[in-house]
Coordinates of C-alpha atoms and ligand atoms in Angstrom, one line a residue:
M1 CA 95.8 77.7 86.8
F2 CA 93.6 79.9 88.5
A3 CA 91.4 80.2 91.2
D4 CA 87.6 80.1 91.7
R5 CA 87.1 84.2 92.9
T6 CA 88.7 84.9 89.5
N7 CA 86.1 83.4 86.7
C8 CA 84.1 86.4 86.1
N9 CA 82.0 86.4 83.0
L10 CA 83.7 88.6 80.8
K11 CA 81.8 88.3 78.2
S12 CA 80.9 91.4 76.1
N13 CA 76.7 92.1 76.0
R14 CA 75.4 93.0 73.6
L15 CA 75.1 96.3 73.6
S16 CA 78.6 96.5 74.4
E17 CA 79.7 95.2 71.5
A18 CA 77.1 97.7 69.8
L19 CA 78.8 100.2 71.4
A20 CA 82.1 99.4 70.1
K21 CA 80.6 98.5 65.9
H22 CA 79.3 102.5 66.3
R23 CA 82.7 103.9 67.7
A24 CA 84.8 101.9 65.5
A25 CA 82.7 102.7 62.5
N26 CA 83.2 107.4 63.9
R27 CA 79.5 106.8 63.8
P28 CA 78.6 110.0 65.9
L29 CA 77.2 109.4 69.7
L30 CA 75.1 111.5 71.7
D31 CA 76.4 109.9 74.8
L32 CA 73.4 110.0 77.5
T33 CA 75.8 108.0 80.5
V34 CA 78.6 109.6 81.0
S35 CA 79.4 109.4 84.8
N36 CA 83.0 111.0 84.4
P37 CA 82.6 114.5 86.0
T38 CA 86.1 115.4 85.0
E39 CA 84.6 114.9 81.0
C40 CA 81.9 117.2 81.2
G41 CA 82.6 120.8 81.1
F42 CA 82.9 121.7 84.1
V43 CA 85.3 124.6 84.9
Y44 CA 88.1 123.1 87.9
D45 CA 90.1 125.4 89.2
R46 CA 93.5 124.1 87.3
G47 CA 95.9 126.6 89.1
S48 CA 95.0 125.5 92.4
I49 CA 94.9 121.7 91.9
L50 CA 98.0 121.6 90.1
Q51 CA 99.9 123.7 93.0
S52 CA 98.5 121.0 95.6
L53 CA 100.1 119.2 94.1
A54 CA 103.6 121.0 94.7
N55 CA 103.7 120.6 98.1
P56 CA 107.5 120.2 99.1
D57 CA 106.3 117.5 102.3
S58 CA 105.8 115.3 99.2
L59 CA 109.9 114.5 98.9
S60 CA 109.6 113.1 102.9
Y61 CA 107.6 109.7 103.8
H62 CA 106.5 109.6 106.7
P63 CA 104.4 105.5 106.4
D64 CA 101.4 105.9 109.1
P65 CA 98.0 102.9 108.4
K66 CA 96.1 105.5 109.3
G67 CA 98.0 107.9 106.4
L68 CA 98.4 111.9 106.8
L69 CA 96.4 113.7 109.7
T70 CA 96.5 116.5 107.9
A71 CA 94.5 114.2 104.9
R72 CA 92.6 112.7 107.6
Q73 CA 91.8 116.6 109.4
A74 CA 90.4 117.1 106.6
V75 CA 87.4 114.7 106.6
A76 CA 86.5 115.1 109.9
E77 CA 85.7 119.6 109.1
Y78 CA 83.9 117.9 106.2
Y79 CA 81.8 115.6 108.2
S80 CA 81.8 119.0 110.9
A81 CA 79.9 121.0 108.0
H82 CA 77.8 118.0 108.4
D83 CA 77.1 118.9 111.9
I84 CA 79.2 115.3 112.8
V85 CA 81.7 115.0 115.1
I86 CA 84.5 112.2 114.1
P87 CA 87.6 111.7 115.8
V88 CA 90.3 111.6 113.2
E89 CA 91.1 108.3 114.4
D90 CA 88.0 107.1 113.0
I91 CA 89.3 108.4 109.8
I92 CA 90.7 106.0 107.6
P93 CA 91.3 107.5 104.1
A94 CA 91.6 104.8 101.0
T95 CA 92.5 105.2 97.9
S96 CA 88.7 104.9 96.3
T97 CA 86.2 104.1 97.8
S98 CA 85.9 100.3 96.6
E99 CA 88.8 99.3 98.3
A100 CA 87.1 101.1 101.4
Y101 CA 84.9 98.2 100.2
S102 CA 87.9 95.6 100.2
F103 CA 89.0 96.8 103.4
V104 CA 85.3 96.1 105.1
F105 CA 84.7 92.7 103.3
R106 CA 88.0 91.9 104.6
I107 CA 87.6 93.0 108.5
L108 CA 83.7 91.4 108.6
C109 CA 83.6 88.2 106.4
N110 CA 85.4 84.6 106.6
P111 CA 84.1 82.8 102.6
V112 CA 80.2 83.0 101.9
D113 CA 79.4 84.8 104.6
E114 CA 77.2 87.6 103.2
V115 CA 76.2 91.0 102.6
L116 CA 72.9 92.4 101.4
I117 CA 72.9 94.6 98.5
P118 CA 70.0 97.0 97.5
E119 CA 68.2 96.0 94.4
P120 CA 68.2 98.1 92.0
S121 CA 71.8 99.5 92.5
Y122 CA 75.1 100.4 91.0
P123 CA 77.6 97.0 89.5
L124 CA 80.4 97.1 91.2
F125 CA 79.1 95.1 93.9
S126 CA 79.2 91.8 92.6
F127 CA 83.3 92.0 91.6
L128 CA 84.3 93.2 94.4
A129 CA 82.4 90.5 96.8
D130 CA 83.9 88.0 94.3
I131 CA 86.9 89.0 94.7
H132 CA 86.6 88.9 98.3
D133 CA 84.2 85.5 98.4
V134 CA 82.1 87.4 99.4
K135 CA 78.2 86.4 99.0
L136 CA 75.7 88.7 97.6
V137 CA 72.3 89.2 98.8
S138 CA 69.8 91.5 97.1
Y139 CA 66.9 93.5 99.5
P140 CA 64.5 95.4 97.0
L141 CA 63.9 98.6 96.7
L142 CA 60.1 99.4 96.1
Y143 CA 58.9 102.9 94.1
D144 CA 56.0 103.9 94.8
H145 CA 55.4 107.8 94.8
G146 CA 59.1 107.8 95.2
W147 CA 61.7 104.8 96.4
Q148 CA 62.1 103.1 100.0
I149 CA 63.4 100.1 101.5
D150 CA 61.1 96.9 101.7
F151 CA 61.8 95.6 105.0
H152 CA 60.3 93.0 104.8
A153 CA 61.8 91.3 101.9
L154 CA 64.9 92.9 103.9
Q155 CA 63.9 90.6 106.9
Q156 CA 63.4 87.7 104.6
S157 CA 66.9 87.8 103.0
L158 CA 68.8 87.8 106.6
T159 CA 70.4 84.1 107.7
P160 CA 73.3 82.9 110.2
R161 CA 76.0 83.9 107.1
T162 CA 75.0 87.7 107.1
R163 CA 77.6 90.2 107.7
G164 CA 76.0 93.3 107.4
I165 CA 74.3 96.0 105.1
I166 CA 74.9 97.9 102.3
V167 CA 73.6 101.6 102.2
V168 CA 73.7 103.5 99.6
N169 CA 72.7 106.8 100.6
P170 CA 72.1 108.3 97.6
N171 CA 71.0 105.3 96.0
N172 CA 73.2 104.6 92.3
P173 CA 71.0 104.8 89.3
T174 CA 67.5 105.4 91.6
G175 CA 69.5 108.9 94.0
H176 CA 67.3 107.1 97.1
F177 CA 68.1 109.2 100.9
C178 CA 67.7 106.8 103.4
K179 CA 64.7 109.0 106.0
A180 CA 65.2 108.7 109.5
N181 CA 62.4 106.9 110.3
E182 CA 64.3 103.3 107.9
M183 CA 67.7 104.3 109.3
E184 CA 65.4 103.8 112.8
K185 CA 64.5 100.6 110.5
L186 CA 68.0 99.6 110.0
H187 CA 69.6 100.0 113.3
E188 CA 66.8 97.3 115.0
I189 CA 67.2 94.9 112.3
C190 CA 71.4 95.0 112.5
S191 CA 71.4 96.2 116.7
S192 CA 69.1 92.8 117.0
H193 CA 71.3 90.5 114.4
Q194 CA 74.5 91.8 115.7
I195 CA 75.9 93.1 112.2
A196 CA 76.8 96.0 110.7
I197 CA 76.0 99.0 108.6
I198 CA 77.8 99.6 105.3
A199 CA 77.8 102.9 104.0
D200 CA 78.0 104.3 100.7
E201 CA 78.0 108.1 100.8
V202 CA 79.9 109.0 97.6
F203 CA 76.3 111.0 95.9
L204 CA 75.6 112.6 99.8
D205 CA 76.0 116.1 98.5
F206 CA 74.0 116.2 95.4
H207 CA 70.7 116.6 97.0
L208 CA 67.9 118.6 95.3
E209 CA 66.4 119.4 98.4
A210 CA 67.2 123.0 100.2
K211 CA 67.4 120.5 103.9
Q212 CA 71.2 117.8 103.6
P213 CA 70.2 114.3 104.5
P214 CA 71.1 112.3 107.4
S215 CA 74.2 110.2 106.8
F216 CA 75.2 107.6 108.6
A217 CA 78.3 109.4 110.3
A218 CA 76.7 110.0 112.7
N219 CA 75.5 106.5 113.9
N220 CA 76.7 105.8 116.8
T221 CA 74.6 103.0 118.3
I222 CA 75.9 99.8 115.7
L223 CA 78.6 99.2 114.2
T224 CA 79.0 101.5 111.0
F225 CA 81.4 101.9 107.9
T226 CA 80.9 105.0 105.9
M227 CA 82.9 106.1 103.1
S228 CA 83.0 108.3 100.4
G229 CA 85.7 110.6 98.7
L230 CA 87.3 112.6 96.4
S231 CA 85.4 110.9 92.9
K232 CA 82.1 112.2 93.7
I233 CA 82.0 114.8 96.5
A234 CA 84.7 117.2 94.7
G235 CA 84.6 115.6 91.1
L236 CA 88.3 114.4 90.9
P237 CA 88.1 111.0 90.5
Q238 CA 91.6 110.8 88.6
M239 CA 93.5 111.0 92.0
K240 CA 92.1 108.0 93.9
A241 CA 91.1 109.3 97.1
A242 CA 88.5 108.2 99.2
W243 CA 88.0 107.4 102.5
L244 CA 86.5 105.3 105.5
V245 CA 84.9 106.1 108.9
T246 CA 83.7 103.9 111.4
T247 CA 81.4 104.6 114.2
G248 CA 79.4 102.2 116.6
P249 CA 79.7 101.2 120.5
K250 CA 82.2 101.5 121.9
E251 CA 84.6 98.7 122.0
L252 CA 83.0 97.4 118.8
K253 CA 84.0 100.2 116.7
A254 CA 88.0 100.0 118.3
Q255 CA 88.6 96.3 117.7
A256 CA 87.1 97.0 114.0
L257 CA 89.8 99.7 114.1
S258 CA 92.7 97.7 115.5
R259 CA 91.3 95.5 112.2
L260 CA 91.4 97.7 109.9
E261 CA 95.1 99.3 110.5
V262 CA 96.3 95.9 110.0
I263 CA 95.4 95.8 106.2
A264 CA 95.7 99.7 106.2
D265 CA 99.3 99.1 107.4
T266 CA 100.1 96.0 105.3
F267 CA 99.2 97.8 102.1
L268 CA 99.9 101.5 103.1
S269 CA 98.1 102.1 99.6
M270 CA 98.0 106.3 99.9
N271 CA 100.6 108.4 98.5
T272 CA 102.0 111.9 99.9
P273 CA 101.7 113.9 97.3
I274 CA 97.6 113.5 97.3
Q275 CA 96.8 112.9 101.3
L276 CA 99.0 116.5 100.7
A277 CA 96.4 117.6 98.4
I278 CA 92.9 116.2 100.6
P279 CA 92.9 119.1 102.6
R280 CA 92.9 122.0 99.3
F281 CA 90.5 119.7 97.0
L282 CA 88.1 119.1 100.1
E283 CA 87.8 123.1 100.2
L284 CA 86.8 123.5 96.0
R285 CA 84.8 120.7 96.6
Y286 CA 81.9 123.4 97.1
G287 CA 82.5 125.3 93.5
F288 CA 82.3 122.1 91.8
Q289 CA 79.5 121.1 93.3
N290 CA 77.3 124.2 92.5
Q291 CA 78.1 123.7 88.9
L292 CA 77.0 120.5 89.0
M293 CA 74.1 120.5 91.1
A294 CA 73.3 123.5 88.8
R295 CA 73.2 121.3 85.9
V296 CA 71.3 118.1 87.5
R297 CA 68.6 120.7 87.9
K298 CA 68.6 122.1 84.3
N299 CA 68.5 119.2 82.9
L300 CA 65.6 117.7 84.6
A301 CA 63.8 120.8 83.6
T302 CA 64.6 119.9 80.0
L303 CA 63.5 116.3 81.2
D304 CA 60.4 117.2 82.5
A305 CA 59.3 120.0 79.9
Q306 CA 60.0 117.2 76.9
L307 CA 57.9 115.2 79.0
A308 CA 55.1 116.9 79.2
T309 CA 54.6 117.0 75.7
Q310 CA 53.4 113.5 75.5
S311 CA 52.8 110.4 77.6
S312 CA 54.5 107.2 76.7
C313 CA 57.4 108.3 79.1
S314 CA 57.7 109.5 82.7
R315 CA 60.1 109.8 85.1
L316 CA 60.9 108.4 88.8
E317 CA 61.4 110.8 90.8
V318 CA 65.1 111.8 91.8
E319 CA 65.9 113.3 95.3
G320 CA 69.3 113.5 94.9
G321 CA 72.5 111.9 92.8
W322 CA 73.7 112.1 89.0
Y323 CA 71.0 110.2 87.6
A324 CA 67.7 110.0 85.9
V325 CA 65.6 107.0 85.5
L326 CA 62.9 107.0 82.6
R327 CA 59.9 105.1 82.8
V328 CA 59.5 104.0 78.9
P329 CA 56.6 101.3 77.1
V330 CA 57.6 97.4 77.0
T331 CA 57.4 96.7 73.8
R332 CA 60.8 94.3 73.5
S333 CA 63.7 94.1 76.4
D334 CA 65.7 97.2 77.7
E335 CA 68.5 96.2 76.1
D336 CA 67.2 96.0 72.9
L337 CA 65.6 98.9 73.7
A338 CA 69.0 101.1 73.5
I339 CA 70.7 99.5 71.0
E340 CA 67.8 100.6 69.0
L341 CA 68.1 103.7 70.0
L342 CA 71.8 103.6 68.8
N343 CA 71.5 102.2 66.1
T344 CA 68.6 104.8 65.0
R345 CA 69.2 107.6 67.1
G346 CA 72.5 107.5 67.4
I347 CA 72.2 108.0 71.1
S348 CA 73.6 105.9 74.8
V349 CA 71.4 105.4 76.9
H350 CA 71.9 102.6 80.3
P351 CA 68.8 100.2 80.8
G352 CA 67.6 99.3 83.4
H353 CA 68.7 96.0 83.5
F354 CA 72.9 97.0 83.6
Y355 CA 71.2 98.2 86.8
D356 CA 69.3 94.8 88.3
F357 CA 65.9 96.8 87.7
P358 CA 63.8 93.5 88.3
T359 CA 61.7 93.4 85.3
D360 CA 61.8 96.2 81.7
G361 CA 60.4 99.7 81.5
Y362 CA 63.1 101.6 82.4
L363 CA 66.5 104.0 80.5
I364 CA 69.1 105.0 83.1
V365 CA 69.9 109.0 81.7
S366 CA 72.8 111.0 83.0
L367 CA 71.8 113.8 84.9
I368 CA 75.5 115.7 84.3
T369 CA 75.1 115.5 80.5
P370 CA 76.1 118.8 79.4
A371 CA 73.3 120.8 78.2
E372 CA 72.9 120.7 74.6
E373 CA 73.6 117.2 74.0
F374 CA 71.0 116.3 76.4
D375 CA 68.1 118.5 75.5
E376 CA 68.9 116.7 71.9
G377 CA 69.7 113.3 73.4
V378 CA 66.5 113.4 75.1
K379 CA 64.5 114.5 72.3
R380 CA 66.3 111.9 70.1
L381 CA 64.6 109.4 72.9
L382 CA 62.3 110.1 73.5
S383 CA 61.1 110.6 68.8
V384 CA 61.8 106.2 69.6
F385 CA 58.0 105.6 70.9
Ligands
PLP401 C1 77.9 104.6 94.5 C2 79.0 104.5 94.2 N1 79.8 103.4 94.7 C3 81.6 104.0 94.8 C4 81.7 104.2 93.5 C5 82.8 104.1 92.7 O1 83.5 105.5 94.3 P1 85.1 105.2 93.7 O2 85.9 106.5 92.6 O3 85.9 106.2 95.1 O4 85.6 103.9 94.1 C6 80.7 104.2 92.6 C7 81.4 104.8 91.2 O5 80.6 105.4 90.6 C8 79.0 104.9 93.1 O6 78.2 105.3 92.0

């Protein structure tokens, strides 16, 4: 009775089964995979957040496929804080970055057209691609004293069916920011193959270097879709508010925007109270981001101090984002290691294969874990080697 596109593999894996058992038995757990900022002990301006949801203008409905002007103006201001001028007409709000991906896949891809994704990266894409009949083809990120795009492999992955290249800037979980020379190379490739860039910048503001790395939203040379939202930028995933910025050559951009508008108009998925609150939520981002980056720096310092006391494990370079990748001895599969850490040390970590690392030998830990738990969790993790 059902369409093939929902024939997803929903079988639980051994690690998630072990985790469910651990929780059902009420055994204590130090969770080093936390990614929900509302559960990590950050202090939010509760009064201001709740007050922003009580705007009397929420009592009337003015549907607009491109969303409320005040919300789009606030997003344009977000980009002007990054020294990028984005006209409000080029911004379309969405309920999540995932929904923004959906819009872009819909306007670019016929069934079984292809989109390139980085590997390793966040395990969201396969479901999104399946339900939109898009075929994903991965291109590797290489690690050599820092991450970089393997352009040779990327070019070999292009086919006449390729419609776009996804770049996660910075990538989750590697924390790799796309450098100016990599951006230039991507532009050349996309321009010569007439394909688009799809840039996921949900972690853009979380960088360890003082200087803000560049955003794809400044790109006008090829058709580029840049997406971000409040779930990471302002630490408010529960508000379900994101956006899609379209940039590029004038004619192509106009065509893309009018197609996107049809999709947005069909669903009109943004609700009024949240759109009215977006300007205030974006203003509040600085307080959240300062706390988050202080946590990331503290946890990285803790991690480095503990790594310095042993020689079995090391960490890969982190440029930004909320995660650290640990290089660990390959004495068993990463999944077996994660299960052992759960059963014998009571800690939860992600094995590298969860993010499509091509080999064993990698564990991923969240740098937004509350500091004391992180300290104890890393101690227990290293004690297994
Ligand atoms: C790289 C990346 N993109 C998108 C998302 C999802 O963002 P949203 O909550 O806006 O759908 C996540 C969530 O962790 C992510 O890591």
